[in-house]
Short mmCIF file of C-alpha atoms and ligand atoms in Angstrom, two decimals:
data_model
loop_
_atom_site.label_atom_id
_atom_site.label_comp_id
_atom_site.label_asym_id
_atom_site.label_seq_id
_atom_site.Cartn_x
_atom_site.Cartn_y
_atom_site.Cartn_z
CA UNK A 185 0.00 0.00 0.00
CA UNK A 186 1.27 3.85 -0.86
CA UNK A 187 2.18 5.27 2.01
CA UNK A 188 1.24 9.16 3.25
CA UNK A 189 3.55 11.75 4.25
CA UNK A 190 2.46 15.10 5.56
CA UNK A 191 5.35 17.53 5.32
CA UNK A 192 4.64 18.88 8.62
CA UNK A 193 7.75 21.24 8.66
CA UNK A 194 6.86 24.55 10.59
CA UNK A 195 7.60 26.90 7.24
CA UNK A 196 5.64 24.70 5.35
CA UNK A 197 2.83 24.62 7.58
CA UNK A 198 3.29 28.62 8.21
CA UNK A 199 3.06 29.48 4.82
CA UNK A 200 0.00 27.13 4.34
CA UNK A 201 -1.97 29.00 6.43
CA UNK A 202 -1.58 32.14 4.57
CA UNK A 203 -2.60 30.40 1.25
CA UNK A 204 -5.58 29.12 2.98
CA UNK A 205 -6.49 32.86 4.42
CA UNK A 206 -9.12 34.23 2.26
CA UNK A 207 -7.85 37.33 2.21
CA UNK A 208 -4.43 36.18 0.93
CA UNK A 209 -4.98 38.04 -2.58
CA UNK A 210 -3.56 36.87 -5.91
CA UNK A 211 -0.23 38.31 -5.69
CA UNK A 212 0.84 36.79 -2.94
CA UNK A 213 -1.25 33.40 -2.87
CA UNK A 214 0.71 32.63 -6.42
CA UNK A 215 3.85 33.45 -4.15
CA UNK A 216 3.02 31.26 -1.23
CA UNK A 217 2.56 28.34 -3.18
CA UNK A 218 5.70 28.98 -5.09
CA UNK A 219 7.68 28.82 -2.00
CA UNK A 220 6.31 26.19 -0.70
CA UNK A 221 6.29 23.54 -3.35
CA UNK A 222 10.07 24.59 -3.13
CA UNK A 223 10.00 23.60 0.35
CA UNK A 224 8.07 20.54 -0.12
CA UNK A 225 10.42 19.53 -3.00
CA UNK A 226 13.25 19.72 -0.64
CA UNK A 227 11.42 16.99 1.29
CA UNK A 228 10.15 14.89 -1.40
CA UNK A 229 13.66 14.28 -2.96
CA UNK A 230 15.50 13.43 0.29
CA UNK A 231 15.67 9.62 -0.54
CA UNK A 232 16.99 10.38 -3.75
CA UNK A 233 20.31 7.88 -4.59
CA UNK A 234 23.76 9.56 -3.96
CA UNK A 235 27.06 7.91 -5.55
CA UNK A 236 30.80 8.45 -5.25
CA UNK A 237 32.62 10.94 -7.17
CA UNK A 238 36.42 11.63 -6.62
CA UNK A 239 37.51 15.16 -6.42
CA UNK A 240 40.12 17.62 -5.74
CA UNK A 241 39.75 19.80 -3.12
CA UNK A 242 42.14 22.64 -2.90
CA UNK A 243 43.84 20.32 0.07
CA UNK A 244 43.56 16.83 -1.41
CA UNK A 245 41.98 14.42 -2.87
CA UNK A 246 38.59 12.60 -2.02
CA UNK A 247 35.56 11.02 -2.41
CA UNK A 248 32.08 13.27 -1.98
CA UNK A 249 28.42 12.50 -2.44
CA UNK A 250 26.38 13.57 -5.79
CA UNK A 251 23.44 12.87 -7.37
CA UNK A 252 23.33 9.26 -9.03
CA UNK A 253 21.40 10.96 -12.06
CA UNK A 254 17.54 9.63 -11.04
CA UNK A 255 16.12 10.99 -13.93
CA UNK A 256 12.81 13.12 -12.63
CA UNK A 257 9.36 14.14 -14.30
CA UNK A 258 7.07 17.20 -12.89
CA UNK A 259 3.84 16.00 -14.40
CA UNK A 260 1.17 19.17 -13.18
CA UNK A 261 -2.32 18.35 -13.64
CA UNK A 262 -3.75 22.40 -15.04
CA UNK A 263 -4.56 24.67 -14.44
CA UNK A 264 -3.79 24.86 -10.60
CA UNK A 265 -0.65 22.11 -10.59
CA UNK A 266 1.20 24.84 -12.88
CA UNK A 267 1.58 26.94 -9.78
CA UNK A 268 3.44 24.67 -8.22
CA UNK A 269 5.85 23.78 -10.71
CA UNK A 270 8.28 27.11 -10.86
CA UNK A 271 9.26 26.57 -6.92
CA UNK A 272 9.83 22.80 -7.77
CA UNK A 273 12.05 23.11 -10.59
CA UNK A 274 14.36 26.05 -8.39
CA UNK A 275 15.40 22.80 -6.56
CA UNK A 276 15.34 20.30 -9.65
CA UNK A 277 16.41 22.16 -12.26
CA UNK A 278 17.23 19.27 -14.76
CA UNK A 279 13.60 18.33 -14.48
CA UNK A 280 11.68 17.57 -17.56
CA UNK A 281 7.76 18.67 -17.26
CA UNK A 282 4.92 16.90 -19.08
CA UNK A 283 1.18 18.51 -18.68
CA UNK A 284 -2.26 16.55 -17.83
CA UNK A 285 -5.42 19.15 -18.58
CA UNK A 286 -7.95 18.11 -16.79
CA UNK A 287 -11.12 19.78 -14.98
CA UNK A 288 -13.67 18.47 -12.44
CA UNK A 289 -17.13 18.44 -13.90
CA UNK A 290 -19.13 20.81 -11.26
CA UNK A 291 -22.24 18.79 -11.44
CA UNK A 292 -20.54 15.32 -11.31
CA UNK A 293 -17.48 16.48 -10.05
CA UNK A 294 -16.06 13.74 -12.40
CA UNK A 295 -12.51 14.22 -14.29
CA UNK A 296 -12.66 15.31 -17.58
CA UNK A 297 -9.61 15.09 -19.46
CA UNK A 298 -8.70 18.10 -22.04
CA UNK A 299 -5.19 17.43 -22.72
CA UNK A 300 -1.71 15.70 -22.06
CA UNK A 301 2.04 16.07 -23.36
CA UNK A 302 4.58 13.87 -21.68
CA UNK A 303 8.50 13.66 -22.34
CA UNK A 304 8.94 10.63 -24.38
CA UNK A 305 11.05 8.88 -21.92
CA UNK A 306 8.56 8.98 -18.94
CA UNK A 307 9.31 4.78 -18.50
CA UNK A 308 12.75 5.68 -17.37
CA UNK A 309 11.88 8.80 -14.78
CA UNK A 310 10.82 8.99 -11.65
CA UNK A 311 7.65 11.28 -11.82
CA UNK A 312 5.60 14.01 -9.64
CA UNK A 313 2.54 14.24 -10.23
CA UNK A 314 1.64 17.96 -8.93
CA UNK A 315 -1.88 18.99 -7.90
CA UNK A 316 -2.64 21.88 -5.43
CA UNK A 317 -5.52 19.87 -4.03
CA UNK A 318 -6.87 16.21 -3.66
CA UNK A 319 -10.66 16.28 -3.17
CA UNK A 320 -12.38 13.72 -4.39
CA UNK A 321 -9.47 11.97 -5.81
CA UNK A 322 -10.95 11.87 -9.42
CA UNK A 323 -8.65 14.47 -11.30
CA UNK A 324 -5.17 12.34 -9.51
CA UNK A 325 -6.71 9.02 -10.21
CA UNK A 326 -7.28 9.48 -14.08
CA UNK A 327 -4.24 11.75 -14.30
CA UNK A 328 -1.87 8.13 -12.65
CA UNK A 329 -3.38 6.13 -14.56
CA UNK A 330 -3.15 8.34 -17.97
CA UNK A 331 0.61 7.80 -16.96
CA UNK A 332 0.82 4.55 -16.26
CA UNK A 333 -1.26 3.91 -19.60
CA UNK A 334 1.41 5.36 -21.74
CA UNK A 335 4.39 3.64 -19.93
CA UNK A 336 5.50 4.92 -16.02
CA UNK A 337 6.54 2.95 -13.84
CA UNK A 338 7.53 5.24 -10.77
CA UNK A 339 4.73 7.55 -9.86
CA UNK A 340 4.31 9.74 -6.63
CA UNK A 341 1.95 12.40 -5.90
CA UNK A 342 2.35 16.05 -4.57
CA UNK A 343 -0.65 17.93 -3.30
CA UNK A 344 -0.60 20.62 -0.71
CA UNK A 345 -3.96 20.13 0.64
CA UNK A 346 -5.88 16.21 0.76
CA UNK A 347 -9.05 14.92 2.18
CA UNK A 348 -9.35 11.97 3.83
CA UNK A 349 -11.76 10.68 0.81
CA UNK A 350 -9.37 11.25 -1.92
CA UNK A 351 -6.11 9.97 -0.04
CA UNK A 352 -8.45 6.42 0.20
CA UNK A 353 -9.07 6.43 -3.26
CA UNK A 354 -5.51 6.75 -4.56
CA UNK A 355 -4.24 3.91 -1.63
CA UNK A 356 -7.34 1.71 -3.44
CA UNK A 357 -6.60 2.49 -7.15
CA UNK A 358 -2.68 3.33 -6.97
CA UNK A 359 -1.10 0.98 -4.17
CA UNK A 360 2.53 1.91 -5.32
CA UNK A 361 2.15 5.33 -5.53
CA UNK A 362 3.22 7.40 -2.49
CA UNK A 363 1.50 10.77 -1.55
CA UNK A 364 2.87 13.84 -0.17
CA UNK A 365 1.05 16.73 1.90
CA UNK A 366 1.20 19.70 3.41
CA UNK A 367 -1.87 18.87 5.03
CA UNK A 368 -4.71 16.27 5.26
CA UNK A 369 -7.56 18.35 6.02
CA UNK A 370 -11.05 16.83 7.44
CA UNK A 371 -13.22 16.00 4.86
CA UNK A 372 -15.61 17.34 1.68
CA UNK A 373 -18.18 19.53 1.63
CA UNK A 374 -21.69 18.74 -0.24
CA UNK A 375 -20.03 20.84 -3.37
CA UNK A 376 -17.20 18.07 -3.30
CA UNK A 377 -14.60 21.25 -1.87
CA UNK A 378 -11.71 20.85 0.46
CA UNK A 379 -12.66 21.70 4.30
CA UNK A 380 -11.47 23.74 5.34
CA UNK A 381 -9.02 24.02 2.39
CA UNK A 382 -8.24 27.09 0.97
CA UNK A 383 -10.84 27.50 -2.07
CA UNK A 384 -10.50 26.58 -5.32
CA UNK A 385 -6.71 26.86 -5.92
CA UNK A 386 -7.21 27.58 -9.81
CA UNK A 387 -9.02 30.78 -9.20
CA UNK A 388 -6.94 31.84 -6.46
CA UNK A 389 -3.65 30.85 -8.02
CA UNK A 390 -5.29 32.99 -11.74
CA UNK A 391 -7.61 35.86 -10.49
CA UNK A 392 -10.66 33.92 -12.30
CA UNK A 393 -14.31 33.00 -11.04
O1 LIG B 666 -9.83 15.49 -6.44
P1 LIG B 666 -10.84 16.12 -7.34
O2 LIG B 666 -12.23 16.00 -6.77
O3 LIG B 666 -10.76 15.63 -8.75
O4 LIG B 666 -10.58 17.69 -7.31
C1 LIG B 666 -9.33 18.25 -7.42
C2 LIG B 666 -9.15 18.95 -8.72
O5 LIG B 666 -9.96 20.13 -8.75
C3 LIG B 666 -9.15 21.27 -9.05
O6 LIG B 666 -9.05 21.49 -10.41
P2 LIG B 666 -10.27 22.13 -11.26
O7 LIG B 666 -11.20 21.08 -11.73
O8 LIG B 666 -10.90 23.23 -10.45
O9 LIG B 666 -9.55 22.69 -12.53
P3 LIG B 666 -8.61 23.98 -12.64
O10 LIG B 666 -7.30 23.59 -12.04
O11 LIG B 666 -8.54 24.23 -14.08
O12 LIG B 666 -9.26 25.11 -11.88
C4 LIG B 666 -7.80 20.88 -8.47
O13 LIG B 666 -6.75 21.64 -8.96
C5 LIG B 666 -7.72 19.41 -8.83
O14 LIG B 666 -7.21 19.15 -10.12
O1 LIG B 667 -11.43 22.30 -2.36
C1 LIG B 667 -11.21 22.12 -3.58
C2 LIG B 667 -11.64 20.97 -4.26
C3 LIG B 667 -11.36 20.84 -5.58
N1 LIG B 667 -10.69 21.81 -6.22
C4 LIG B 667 -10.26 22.93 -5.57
O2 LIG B 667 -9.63 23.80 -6.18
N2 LIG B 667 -10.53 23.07 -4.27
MG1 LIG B 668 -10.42 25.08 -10.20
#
């Protein structure tokens, strides 16, 4: 079974609580969540393979720690994943980035899928799937298994806010795929929102309505 990590660091969880203010506007709600999918990417990489390199210091030689070239995919989920991907790729740089559009029907709240562009090589890397928020699960669920449909292998998911509902259904449909939070709130609402969340994160993140 995936297992569930909330990244309960205390700048993490600060800055959460500003995106989630309602009166957080725009500007600085965009910002927020820019610095804090940095932060949570500094956490989400930390079992990332080191290997031996031999180098020169100006003193003498030795052997130091770098990265043993895990090849990594951002895969946001638009409109709101886009938001996070700027403060992930500070820290991962080499990234490559494929898109999933998709948008929750408001009646059904069901997935519907508008779009997707992946790097070609998306067997070989180890991807992130990037979503502000995990509601019902839907958008993720199609989104993995879109992925896994044209080839990946290693999938985890990113979200800063979960309910209990959608974490379930990811464990059910995804059992290998591990899940990473800022926060696992309390439940949905009748409307199939995040409580007590922070809104909907694409017209926060955009200035839409
Ligand atoms: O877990 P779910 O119940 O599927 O809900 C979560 C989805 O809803 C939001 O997207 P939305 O449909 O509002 O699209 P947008 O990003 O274009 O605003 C959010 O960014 C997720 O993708
Ligand atoms: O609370 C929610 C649920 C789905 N999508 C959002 O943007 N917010
Ligand atoms: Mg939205």
């Amino acid at each position: 079974m995936g297992k569930v990590f909330v990244l309960d660091h205390p700048l993490i969880q600060h800055k959460l609580t500003y995106i989630r203010d309602k009166n957080t506007g725009t500007k600085e709600f965009r910002e927020l969540v820019d610095e804090v999918s940095m932060l949570m990417a500094f956490e989400i990489t930390r079992d990332l393979p080191l290997q031996e390199k031999t180098i020169e210091t100006p003193v003498m030689e030795t052997k130091a720690s770098v990265l043993a070239g895990k090849k990594i995919g951002l895969v946001p989920i638009l409109r709101a994943g886009l938001g996070m991907v700027d403060g992930m790729l500070d820290l991962i740089p080499a990234a490559k980035v494929g898109h999933v559009g998709l948008y929750r029907d408001p009646k059904t709240l069901k997935p519907v899928e508008y779009y997707i562009k992946l790097p070609s090589d998306i067997h070989e890397r180890e991807l992130i799937v990037i979503d502000p928020m995990l509601a019902t699960g839907g958008s993720a669920n199609d989104a993995i298994h879109s992925l896994k449909n044209r080839g990946a292998k290693h999938v985890r998911l990113m979200c800063l806010i979960a309910a209990p509902e959608g974490v379930e259904v990811i464990k059910q449909e995804h059992p290998d795929v591990d899940i990473y939070l800022g926060a696992l709130d309390e439940k949905l609402d009748e409307k199939g929102y995040i409580i007590p969340g922070l809104g909907d994160a694409g017209d926060r993140l955009f200035g839409t309505k």
